[in-house]
Coordinates of C-alpha atoms in Angstrom, one line a residue:
Chain A
X536 CA -99.1 31.2 31.8
X537 CA -97.8 28.3 29.8
X538 CA -97.1 29.6 26.3
X539 CA -98.5 26.4 24.7
X540 CA -102.0 27.8 25.4
X541 CA -101.5 30.8 23.1
X542 CA -102.6 29.0 20.0
X543 CA -106.1 28.3 21.2
X544 CA -109.0 29.0 19.0
X545 CA -112.5 29.8 20.3
X546 CA -115.5 29.2 17.9
X547 CA -119.1 30.0 18.7
X548 CA -121.5 26.9 18.8
X549 CA -124.5 29.1 18.3
X550 CA -125.4 31.9 20.7
X551 CA -125.3 29.9 24.0
X552 CA -122.2 27.7 23.7
X553 CA -118.7 27.9 22.3
X554 CA -115.9 25.4 21.6
X555 CA -112.4 26.0 22.9
X556 CA -110.0 24.2 20.5
X557 CA -106.8 23.1 22.3
X558 CA -105.0 21.3 19.5
X559 CA -105.6 18.8 16.7
X560 CA -105.9 15.0 17.2
X561 CA -105.9 12.4 20.0
X562 CA -102.8 12.7 22.1
X563 CA -102.2 12.5 25.9
X564 CA -100.6 16.0 25.8
X565 CA -103.7 17.7 24.3
X566 CA -105.8 15.7 26.7
X567 CA -103.8 17.2 29.5
X568 CA -104.7 20.7 28.3
X569 CA -108.3 19.8 28.0
X570 CA -108.3 18.5 31.6
X571 CA -106.5 21.5 32.9
X572 CA -109.0 24.0 31.4
X573 CA -111.9 21.8 32.4
X574 CA -110.8 21.7 36.0
X575 CA -110.3 25.4 36.4
X576 CA -113.7 26.2 34.7
X577 CA -115.4 24.0 37.3
X578 CA -113.5 25.6 40.1
X579 CA -113.9 29.2 39.0
X580 CA -117.2 29.3 37.0
X581 CA -117.9 32.7 35.5
X582 CA -121.3 34.4 35.9
X583 CA -123.6 32.7 33.4
X584 CA -121.6 29.5 33.1
X585 CA -123.8 26.4 32.8
X586 CA -121.5 23.5 32.2
X587 CA -118.7 22.2 30.0
X588 CA -118.1 19.0 28.0
X589 CA -114.5 18.0 27.5
X590 CA -113.7 16.1 24.3
X591 CA -110.6 14.7 22.6
X592 CA -109.1 18.1 21.6
X593 CA -111.6 20.7 22.7
X594 CA -114.0 21.7 25.3
X595 CA -117.6 22.9 24.7
X596 CA -118.6 25.5 27.2
X597 CA -122.4 26.1 27.7
X598 CA -123.5 29.5 29.0
X599 CA -126.6 31.6 29.5
X600 CA -126.1 34.6 27.2
X601 CA -128.8 36.6 29.1
X602 CA -127.1 36.1 32.5
X603 CA -123.7 37.0 30.9
X604 CA -125.2 40.2 29.4
X605 CA -127.0 41.2 32.7
X606 CA -123.7 40.7 34.6
X607 CA -121.9 42.8 32.1
X608 CA -124.3 45.8 32.2
X609 CA -124.0 45.7 36.0
X610 CA -120.2 45.2 36.4
X611 CA -118.8 45.6 32.9
X612 CA -115.8 47.8 32.4
X613 CA -116.7 51.1 30.8
X614 CA -115.9 50.9 27.2
X615 CA -117.5 52.5 24.1
X616 CA -119.9 49.6 23.8
X617 CA -120.9 46.5 25.8
X618 CA -119.3 43.3 24.6
X619 CA -121.5 40.7 23.1
X620 CA -122.1 37.7 25.4
X621 CA -119.8 35.6 23.2
X622 CA -117.0 38.2 23.5
X623 CA -117.5 38.5 27.3
X624 CA -117.3 34.7 27.7
X625 CA -114.2 34.6 25.5
X626 CA -112.6 37.1 27.8
X627 CA -113.4 35.1 30.9
X628 CA -112.0 31.9 29.3
X629 CA -108.8 33.7 28.3
X630 CA -108.4 35.0 31.9
X631 CA -108.7 31.4 33.1
X632 CA -106.3 30.1 30.6
X633 CA -103.7 32.6 31.9
X634 CA -104.0 30.9 35.3
X635 CA -103.7 27.4 34.0
X636 CA -100.5 25.5 34.8
X637 CA -100.6 22.5 32.5
X638 CA -97.2 21.3 33.7
X639 CA -99.0 20.4 36.9
X640 CA -100.3 16.9 36.0
X641 CA -103.9 16.4 37.1
X642 CA -104.2 13.4 39.3
X643 CA -105.6 10.4 37.3
X644 CA -107.7 7.7 39.0
X645 CA -106.9 4.1 38.1
X646 CA -110.1 2.1 37.7
X647 CA -110.1 -1.7 37.4
X648 CA -112.9 -3.2 35.4
X649 CA -113.4 -6.9 36.0
X650 CA -114.6 -8.7 32.8
X651 CA -116.0 -12.2 32.2
X652 CA -114.5 -12.9 28.8
X653 CA -116.0 -15.1 26.1
X654 CA -119.0 -17.5 26.3
X655 CA -122.5 -16.2 26.3
X656 CA -121.4 -12.8 27.5
X657 CA -118.6 -12.4 24.9
X658 CA -120.0 -13.9 21.7
X659 CA -117.4 -12.3 19.4
X660 CA -114.3 -13.3 21.4
X661 CA -113.7 -16.3 19.1
X662 CA -114.2 -14.2 16.0
X663 CA -111.8 -11.6 17.2
X664 CA -109.2 -14.3 17.9
X665 CA -109.8 -15.9 14.5
X666 CA -109.4 -12.5 12.8
X667 CA -105.9 -12.2 14.2
X668 CA -105.0 -15.9 14.0
X669 CA -104.4 -16.1 17.8
X670 CA -106.2 -18.0 20.6
X671 CA -109.0 -16.5 22.7
X672 CA -106.7 -16.6 25.7
X673 CA -104.2 -14.4 23.9
X674 CA -106.9 -11.9 23.1
X675 CA -107.8 -11.7 26.8
X676 CA -104.1 -11.5 27.7
X677 CA -103.6 -8.6 25.3
X678 CA -106.8 -6.8 26.3
X679 CA -105.9 -6.9 30.0
X680 CA -102.3 -5.9 29.5
X681 CA -102.4 -2.2 28.6
X682 CA -103.8 0.7 30.7
X683 CA -106.3 2.7 28.7
X684 CA -107.0 6.4 29.0
X685 CA -110.6 7.8 29.1
X686 CA -110.4 10.8 26.8
X687 CA -114.1 11.7 27.0
X688 CA -117.6 10.5 27.9
X689 CA -120.3 10.7 25.3
X690 CA -122.8 8.8 23.2
X691 CA -124.6 7.4 26.3
X692 CA -124.3 8.2 30.0
X693 CA -121.0 6.9 31.2
X694 CA -119.8 5.6 27.8
X695 CA -116.0 6.1 27.7
X696 CA -114.1 7.0 24.5
X697 CA -110.8 5.3 25.4
X698 CA -107.4 5.2 23.8
X699 CA -104.4 3.0 24.5
X700 CA -105.8 -0.5 23.5
X701 CA -103.1 -2.7 22.1
X702 CA -103.4 -2.5 18.3
X703 CA -102.7 -6.2 17.9
X704 CA -106.4 -6.8 18.7
X705 CA -107.9 -3.9 16.7
X706 CA -110.8 -5.4 14.8
X707 CA -113.4 -3.8 12.5
X708 CA -117.0 -3.5 13.6
X709 CA -119.4 -6.4 12.9
X710 CA -121.0 -6.3 9.5
X711 CA -124.4 -6.8 11.0
X712 CA -124.9 -4.6 14.1
X713 CA -126.9 -6.1 17.0
X714 CA -130.2 -4.6 17.8
X715 CA -129.6 -4.8 21.5
X716 CA -126.3 -5.0 23.4
X717 CA -126.6 -5.7 27.1
X718 CA -125.4 -3.2 29.7
X719 CA -121.8 -4.0 30.8
X720 CA -120.8 -5.4 27.5
X721 CA -117.1 -4.9 26.6
X722 CA -116.4 -4.4 23.0
X723 CA -113.8 -3.6 20.3
X724 CA -114.4 -1.3 17.3
X725 CA -111.3 -0.6 15.2
X726 CA -108.6 0.6 17.6
X727 CA -111.1 1.5 20.3
X728 CA -112.3 -0.5 23.2
X729 CA -115.3 0.4 25.4
X730 CA -118.1 -0.6 27.7
X731 CA -121.8 -0.2 27.1
X732 CA -123.6 1.5 30.0
X733 CA -127.2 1.1 28.7
X734 CA -128.8 -1.4 26.5
X735 CA -128.3 0.0 23.0
X736 CA -128.0 -1.2 19.4
X737 CA -124.4 -1.4 18.2
X738 CA -121.9 -2.9 15.9
X739 CA -119.0 -3.5 18.3
X740 CA -117.3 -6.9 18.6
X741 CA -118.5 -8.0 22.1
X742 CA -115.7 -9.9 23.9
X743 CA -117.0 -10.0 27.4
X744 CA -119.1 -8.4 30.1
X745 CA -118.5 -6.6 33.4
X746 CA -120.8 -6.8 36.4
X747 CA -120.0 -3.2 37.3
X748 CA -122.7 -0.6 36.7
X749 CA -121.3 2.2 34.5
X750 CA -124.3 4.5 34.9
X751 CA -125.5 5.2 38.5
X752 CA -128.3 7.8 38.2
X753 CA -128.8 7.9 42.0
X754 CA -125.2 9.0 42.8
X755 CA -123.2 12.0 41.8
X756 CA -121.1 11.8 39.6
X757 CA -123.6 9.5 38.0
X758 CA -121.0 7.4 36.2
X759 CA -118.2 5.0 37.1
X760 CA -115.9 6.6 34.6
X761 CA -114.9 10.2 34.0
X762 CA -112.7 11.9 31.4
X763 CA -109.1 11.5 32.6
X764 CA -109.5 8.1 34.3
X765 CA -107.0 5.3 33.6
X766 CA -108.6 2.0 33.1
X767 CA -107.3 -1.6 33.4
X768 CA -109.4 -4.6 32.4
X769 CA -109.0 -7.6 34.6
X770 CA -110.2 -11.1 33.7
X771 CA -112.7 -12.7 36.1
X772 CA -114.1 -16.2 36.3
X773 CA -117.8 -17.0 35.9
X774 CA -117.9 -17.9 39.6
X775 CA -116.5 -14.5 40.5
X776 CA -119.0 -12.8 38.2
X777 CA -121.9 -14.6 39.8
X778 CA -120.6 -13.9 43.3
X779 CA -120.3 -10.2 42.4
X780 CA -123.9 -10.1 41.1
X781 CA -125.1 -11.9 44.2
X782 CA -123.4 -9.4 46.5
X783 CA -125.0 -6.5 44.6
X784 CA -128.4 -8.0 45.3
Chain B
X279 CA -154.9 12.2 43.9
X280 CA -154.9 15.1 41.5
X281 CA -154.8 14.1 37.8
X282 CA -155.6 10.7 36.4
X283 CA -154.4 9.8 32.9
X284 CA -157.2 8.4 30.9
X285 CA -155.1 8.2 27.7
X286 CA -151.4 8.8 27.4
X287 CA -151.8 9.8 23.8
X288 CA -148.9 9.7 21.3
X289 CA -146.2 10.9 23.8
X290 CA -146.9 12.7 27.1
X291 CA -144.0 13.3 29.4
X292 CA -143.0 15.5 32.4
X293 CA -140.5 18.1 31.4
X294 CA -138.9 21.2 32.9
X295 CA -136.2 23.4 31.4
X296 CA -133.7 20.5 31.4
X297 CA -131.0 18.7 33.3
X298 CA -127.7 20.5 33.3
X299 CA -124.3 19.9 34.8
X300 CA -124.0 16.2 33.9
X301 CA -123.6 16.4 30.1
X302 CA -119.9 15.7 30.7
X303 CA -120.9 12.3 32.0
X304 CA -123.0 11.7 28.9
X305 CA -126.3 12.5 30.6
X306 CA -128.4 14.3 28.1
X307 CA -130.1 17.7 28.8
X308 CA -133.7 16.7 28.0
X309 CA -136.3 19.4 28.9
X310 CA -139.2 21.0 27.1
X311 CA -138.9 21.1 23.3
X312 CA -140.6 24.5 23.3
X313 CA -139.1 26.2 26.3
X314 CA -140.9 29.5 25.9
X315 CA -144.3 27.8 26.1
X316 CA -143.3 25.8 29.1
X317 CA -142.0 29.0 30.9
X318 CA -145.2 30.9 30.1
X319 CA -147.5 28.0 31.2
X320 CA -145.7 27.9 34.6
X321 CA -145.8 31.7 35.0
X322 CA -149.5 31.8 34.3
X323 CA -150.3 29.6 37.3
X324 CA -147.8 31.3 39.6
X325 CA -145.1 28.6 39.4
X326 CA -141.4 29.1 39.1
X327 CA -140.8 29.2 35.3
X328 CA -138.6 26.0 35.4
X329 CA -141.2 23.9 37.2
X330 CA -142.1 20.5 35.7
X331 CA -145.2 20.5 33.5
X332 CA -146.7 18.1 30.9
X333 CA -145.5 18.1 27.3
X334 CA -148.2 16.7 25.0
X335 CA -147.4 15.6 21.5
X336 CA -149.9 16.0 18.6
X337 CA -152.9 14.1 19.9
X338 CA -154.7 11.6 22.0
X339 CA -153.9 12.7 25.5
X340 CA -156.8 12.7 27.9
X341 CA -156.6 13.8 31.6
X342 CA -159.2 13.7 34.4
X343 CA -158.9 16.1 37.4
X344 CA -159.7 14.4 40.7
X345 CA -159.8 17.7 42.6
X346 CA -160.1 21.4 41.7
X347 CA -157.0 22.7 40.0
X348 CA -155.6 25.8 38.5
X349 CA -153.9 25.0 35.2
X350 CA -152.6 26.8 32.1
X351 CA -152.4 25.3 28.5
X352 CA -149.9 26.8 26.2
X353 CA -147.8 25.8 23.2
X354 CA -149.3 24.4 20.0
X355 CA -153.0 24.4 19.4
X356 CA -153.9 20.7 19.7
X357 CA -157.6 21.3 20.0
X358 CA -157.8 21.2 23.8
X359 CA -161.3 20.3 24.9
X360 CA -162.4 20.7 28.5
X361 CA -165.7 18.9 29.4
X362 CA -166.8 19.0 25.8
X363 CA -166.0 22.7 25.1
X364 CA -162.9 24.3 23.5
X365 CA -160.6 25.1 26.4
X366 CA -159.1 28.6 26.6
X367 CA -155.3 28.6 26.2
X368 CA -152.5 30.9 27.2
X369 CA -154.3 32.0 30.4
X370 CA -154.9 30.5 33.8
X371 CA -157.9 28.3 34.1
X372 CA -159.8 26.8 37.0
X373 CA -160.9 23.2 36.4
X374 CA -163.5 21.6 38.6
X375 CA -163.2 18.3 40.3
X376 CA -164.2 15.6 37.8
X377 CA -163.4 17.7 34.7
X378 CA -161.9 15.9 31.7
X379 CA -159.3 17.6 29.4
X380 CA -158.6 16.1 26.0
X381 CA -156.3 16.9 23.2
X382 CA -158.1 16.0 20.0
X383 CA -155.9 16.8 17.0
X384 CA -153.2 19.3 16.0
X385 CA -154.7 22.4 14.5
X386 CA -151.5 24.5 14.6
X387 CA -148.2 23.4 16.0
X388 CA -146.9 20.1 17.4
X389 CA -146.6 20.3 21.2
X390 CA -148.8 21.6 24.0
X391 CA -147.9 22.2 27.6
X392 CA -150.1 21.9 30.7
X393 CA -148.8 23.5 33.9
X394 CA -150.5 22.9 37.2
X395 CA -150.4 25.3 40.2
X396 CA -147.9 23.9 42.6
X397 CA -146.1 21.9 39.9
X398 CA -146.0 18.2 39.4
X399 CA -144.8 16.3 42.5
X400 CA -142.2 13.9 41.0
X401 CA -138.7 13.5 42.5
X402 CA -135.8 15.5 40.9
X403 CA -133.1 13.4 39.4
X404 CA -129.8 15.3 39.1
X405 CA -131.6 18.5 39.8
X406 CA -134.4 18.1 37.2
X407 CA -137.9 16.7 36.8
X408 CA -137.4 16.1 33.0
X409 CA -138.0 12.6 31.7
X410 CA -135.0 10.9 30.1
X411 CA -136.8 8.1 28.3
X412 CA -133.8 6.0 27.1
X413 CA -132.2 5.8 30.5
X414 CA -135.6 5.4 32.2
X415 CA -135.0 8.2 34.8
X416 CA -136.6 11.5 35.8
X417 CA -140.2 12.6 35.2
X418 CA -142.9 10.1 36.1
X419 CA -141.1 6.8 36.8
X420 CA -138.7 7.6 33.9
X421 CA -141.3 7.0 31.3
X422 CA -144.1 8.4 29.2
X423 CA -147.5 8.7 30.8
X424 CA -149.9 5.8 30.4
X425 CA -153.6 5.1 31.1
X426 CA -154.4 5.1 34.9
X427 CA -151.2 6.9 36.0
X428 CA -152.0 9.2 38.8
X429 CA -150.0 12.5 39.1
X430 CA -149.9 14.5 42.3
X431 CA -149.4 18.2 42.3
X432 CA -146.9 20.0 44.5
X433 CA -147.6 22.4 47.4
X434 CA -149.0 25.8 46.4
X435 CA -146.9 28.8 47.1
X436 CA -148.1 32.4 47.8
X437 CA -148.2 33.3 44.1
X438 CA -150.2 30.2 43.2
X439 CA -152.7 31.1 46.0
X440 CA -153.2 34.7 45.1
X441 CA -153.6 34.0 41.4
X442 CA -156.1 31.3 42.3
X443 CA -157.9 33.6 44.6
X444 CA -158.0 36.4 42.0
X445 CA -159.3 33.9 39.4
X446 CA -162.1 32.5 41.6
X447 CA -163.4 36.0 42.3
X448 CA -163.6 36.9 38.6
X449 CA -166.5 34.6 37.7
X450 CA -164.2 32.3 35.7
X451 CA -164.0 34.8 32.9
X452 CA -160.5 36.0 32.6
X453 CA -160.4 38.9 30.2
X454 CA -156.8 38.5 29.4
X455 CA -154.4 36.0 27.8
X456 CA -150.8 36.2 26.9
X457 CA -150.0 37.2 23.3
X458 CA -147.6 34.4 22.5
X459 CA -146.8 35.4 18.9
X460 CA -143.9 37.5 20.1
X461 CA -142.3 34.3 21.4
X462 CA -143.3 31.4 19.2
X463 CA -144.9 31.0 15.9
X464 CA -147.1 28.0 15.1
X465 CA -147.2 28.4 11.3
X466 CA -146.1 25.3 9.3
X467 CA -143.9 27.3 6.8
X468 CA -141.2 29.0 8.6
X469 CA -138.1 31.2 8.2
X470 CA -135.7 29.8 10.8
X471 CA -132.6 31.9 11.6
X472 CA -129.3 30.1 11.7
X473 CA -125.7 31.1 12.5
X474 CA -122.9 29.4 10.5
X475 CA -121.9 26.2 12.1
X476 CA -118.4 25.4 13.3
X477 CA -117.8 23.2 10.2
X478 CA -119.5 25.5 7.7
X479 CA -116.2 26.1 5.8
X480 CA -115.7 22.4 5.3
X481 CA -118.8 22.2 3.0
X482 CA -118.5 22.8 -0.8
X483 CA -119.7 26.2 -2.1
X484 CA -122.8 24.6 -3.8
X485 CA -123.9 23.2 -0.4
X486 CA -123.2 26.4 1.4
X487 CA -125.4 28.3 -1.0
X488 CA -128.1 25.6 -1.1
X489 CA -128.5 25.4 2.6
X490 CA -129.4 29.1 2.9
X491 CA -131.5 29.3 -0.3
X492 CA -133.3 26.0 -0.8
X493 CA -136.3 24.9 1.2
X494 CA -136.1 21.9 3.5
X495 CA -139.0 19.8 4.7
X496 CA -139.4 18.1 8.1
X497 CA -139.6 14.3 7.6
X498 CA -141.6 11.8 9.7
X499 CA -138.3 11.1 11.5
X500 CA -138.8 14.1 13.7
X501 CA -138.9 13.5 17.5
X502 CA -137.6 14.8 20.8
X503 CA -134.1 13.7 19.8
X504 CA -133.9 15.4 16.5
X505 CA -135.5 16.5 13.3
X506 CA -134.4 14.8 10.1
X507 CA -134.9 17.2 7.2
X508 CA -135.2 16.6 3.5
X509 CA -134.0 18.8 0.7
X510 CA -131.0 19.5 -1.4
X511 CA -128.2 17.1 -0.3
X512 CA -125.2 18.8 1.3
X513 CA -121.6 17.6 0.9
X514 CA -118.2 18.4 2.2
X515 CA -115.6 19.9 -0.1
X516 CA -113.3 17.0 0.8
X517 CA -114.1 13.8 2.7
X518 CA -113.2 14.2 6.4
X519 CA -113.5 12.2 9.5
X520 CA -114.2 14.4 12.5
X521 CA -113.7 13.6 16.1
X522 CA -116.7 13.5 18.5
X523 CA -117.2 16.8 20.3
X524 CA -120.0 18.6 22.2
X525 CA -123.2 19.5 20.4
X526 CA -126.2 21.5 21.6
X527 CA -129.9 22.1 21.0
X528 CA -130.4 23.5 17.5
X529 CA -127.1 22.1 16.1
X530 CA -127.6 21.3 12.4
X531 CA -125.4 18.3 11.5
X532 CA -125.0 16.6 8.2
X533 CA -124.4 12.8 8.1
X534 CA -123.0 11.1 5.0
X535 CA -126.5 11.0 3.4
X536 CA -126.2 14.7 3.0
X537 CA -129.7 15.3 4.5
X538 CA -129.4 17.6 7.6
X539 CA -130.5 16.6 11.1
X540 CA -131.4 19.2 13.6
X541 CA -130.6 18.2 17.2
X542 CA -133.3 18.8 19.7
X543 CA -134.0 18.4 23.5
X544 CA -133.1 14.6 23.8
X545 CA -129.9 14.8 21.6
X546 CA -126.8 12.9 22.7
X547 CA -124.3 15.0 24.4
X548 CA -121.6 14.6 21.7
X549 CA -121.6 14.0 18.0
X550 CA -119.1 13.5 15.2
X551 CA -120.9 14.7 12.1
X552 CA -120.0 18.0 10.5
X553 CA -122.1 21.0 11.7
X554 CA -123.2 23.3 8.9
X555 CA -125.3 25.6 11.1
X556 CA -126.8 26.4 14.5
X557 CA -130.4 27.5 14.9
X558 CA -130.5 30.6 17.0
X559 CA -131.9 30.0 20.5
X560 CA -134.7 32.6 20.0
X561 CA -136.1 30.4 17.1
X562 CA -135.9 27.0 18.8
X563 CA -139.5 27.1 20.2
X564 CA -140.8 27.8 16.7
X565 CA -138.7 24.9 15.3
X566 CA -140.1 22.6 18.0
X567 CA -143.7 23.4 16.9
X568 CA -143.1 22.1 13.3
X569 CA -144.8 18.9 12.3
X570 CA -143.6 16.4 9.7
X571 CA -144.0 17.9 6.2
X572 CA -143.5 21.5 7.4
X573 CA -141.4 23.7 5.1
X574 CA -138.4 25.5 6.5
X575 CA -136.2 28.2 4.9
X576 CA -132.9 28.6 6.8
X577 CA -131.8 32.2 6.9
X578 CA -128.3 33.2 7.9
X579 CA -127.9 35.8 10.6
X580 CA -124.9 37.0 12.6
X581 CA -124.1 35.9 16.1
X582 CA -124.6 39.5 17.3
X583 CA -128.1 39.6 15.8
X584 CA -128.9 36.2 17.4
X585 CA -127.9 37.5 20.8
X586 CA -130.1 40.6 20.3
X587 CA -133.1 38.5 19.3
X588 CA -132.7 36.4 22.4
X589 CA -132.5 39.4 24.7
X590 CA -135.6 40.9 22.9
X591 CA -137.6 37.7 23.7
X592 CA -136.3 37.7 27.2
X593 CA -137.8 41.2 27.6
X594 CA -141.1 39.8 26.4
X595 CA -141.0 37.1 29.1
X596 CA -140.1 39.8 31.6
X597 CA -143.2 41.9 30.6
X598 CA -145.4 38.8 30.9
X599 CA -144.0 38.2 34.4
X600 CA -144.7 41.8 35.4
X601 CA -148.2 41.6 34.0
X602 CA -149.0 38.5 36.0
X603 CA -147.5 40.0 39.2
X604 CA -149.8 42.9 38.7
X605 CA -152.9 40.6 38.5
X606 CA -151.7 38.8 41.6
X607 CA -151.4 42.0 43.6
X608 CA -154.4 44.0 42.4
X609 CA -157.2 41.6 41.4

């Protein structure tokens, strides 16, 4: 067992879920631990495990306390008393943590997201450029330069919380949020960049749009992006955008 | 054709016990707000307890049966009227071809469930029949029911058929019904039991005390996504920005306004507001039956006691199952 896992903290999120805290803050090394535990949980689910949701520095584990209890009364070790379901799940998670080898880097996929920047689909590109006293072309150049890391998915199906955007184009949210942002819109909010999978209201600065579908309810996994993916944005022309949309039809 | 919708009412959707396994992709759990009532409705007609059924909200829903069906109505008392007469609830019921079932107005509670023998024949999306309104998937065409929608019921299994058979022999007068009060309460002033939330210690002492001693009211902003509550404002001991992380049904989170929000079936998968409490699973059905203006007292209990309560209610469900099995075999 890698000793860096010894300082984990498990807190109950009610009687049917718990949060395994694996550090503090947003760093690639904590993310590595989150991925490692997430992978082993999926590979070796304990009896009563429902699912898990990885986040920046912790994982929420959902379980069925009734199934956990029934399993315990059947197979539980003979002790003075039965464990509570929470205690039994903590035990299972600690067992898994002992097997985790976080030095083994989980494989990360690299996903390219083509974006048509500016114009009708990127109404805030000029404003972002003006905010930083650079040209629109420079904003695009900076936005397509760095690889981003998907730390977690949340808020909407397939919505990535990403880190790694070049801070030279970090821009505060719009003062007046839009009531509807089209699916595929690529935006900036503070130091974050992201893509909207569904039409939602929002205050992000919209700099472009991708023709890719981020939410695909008929496939599994149902989303283009998953926690742990690396993402690179690529600039596309309006002809390429149109051609892509035509092909999809 | 089986059921024609004459009026979709305020909000009528197909729900089962929820969609699990894809929350890590941001796909919400959905599912029945009052899970105990949905489970019992299904059991009463011989379905698997997680089968899809109709969730009816407050009033207005009207359904016409285009062939004979066995159904069960559970959940809140929304004054269900079948062909002009008050419909019996919490027991199986044979409805004739051409019958009309209407939900007139909420007498007690907020949501009723109608299960149909054989279940509702809609495709499963990611393993569930629950409707996910915002994404437009699951349930009946990913949306709430509207006038003239036609629902088909699924194929009957052996349990459906033997209960149906037993019911037709008994002259339509079923001398039994489930005593639901051990599972869900429909009163509009409630003691709701809560475990301390993961961020409880971040709140100032005054807020910690107020949350467990002052009453809170359900506001009109109370829907399948969450219940906004109104009462003594709660605040953190020191301002803090939290990172988004997993939340669950019954999570009580506090946005900067200080007024708590209780996350319900259609909650987002993650949230970043501090969590002061977590409603125990055993009390979630009761919470889901509260209407706007209802008064709630949050009472602190231990995690151990919460687990015991859940197991106790599971035993009640088990007894209901055994009782129905007995009717099936010996009627």
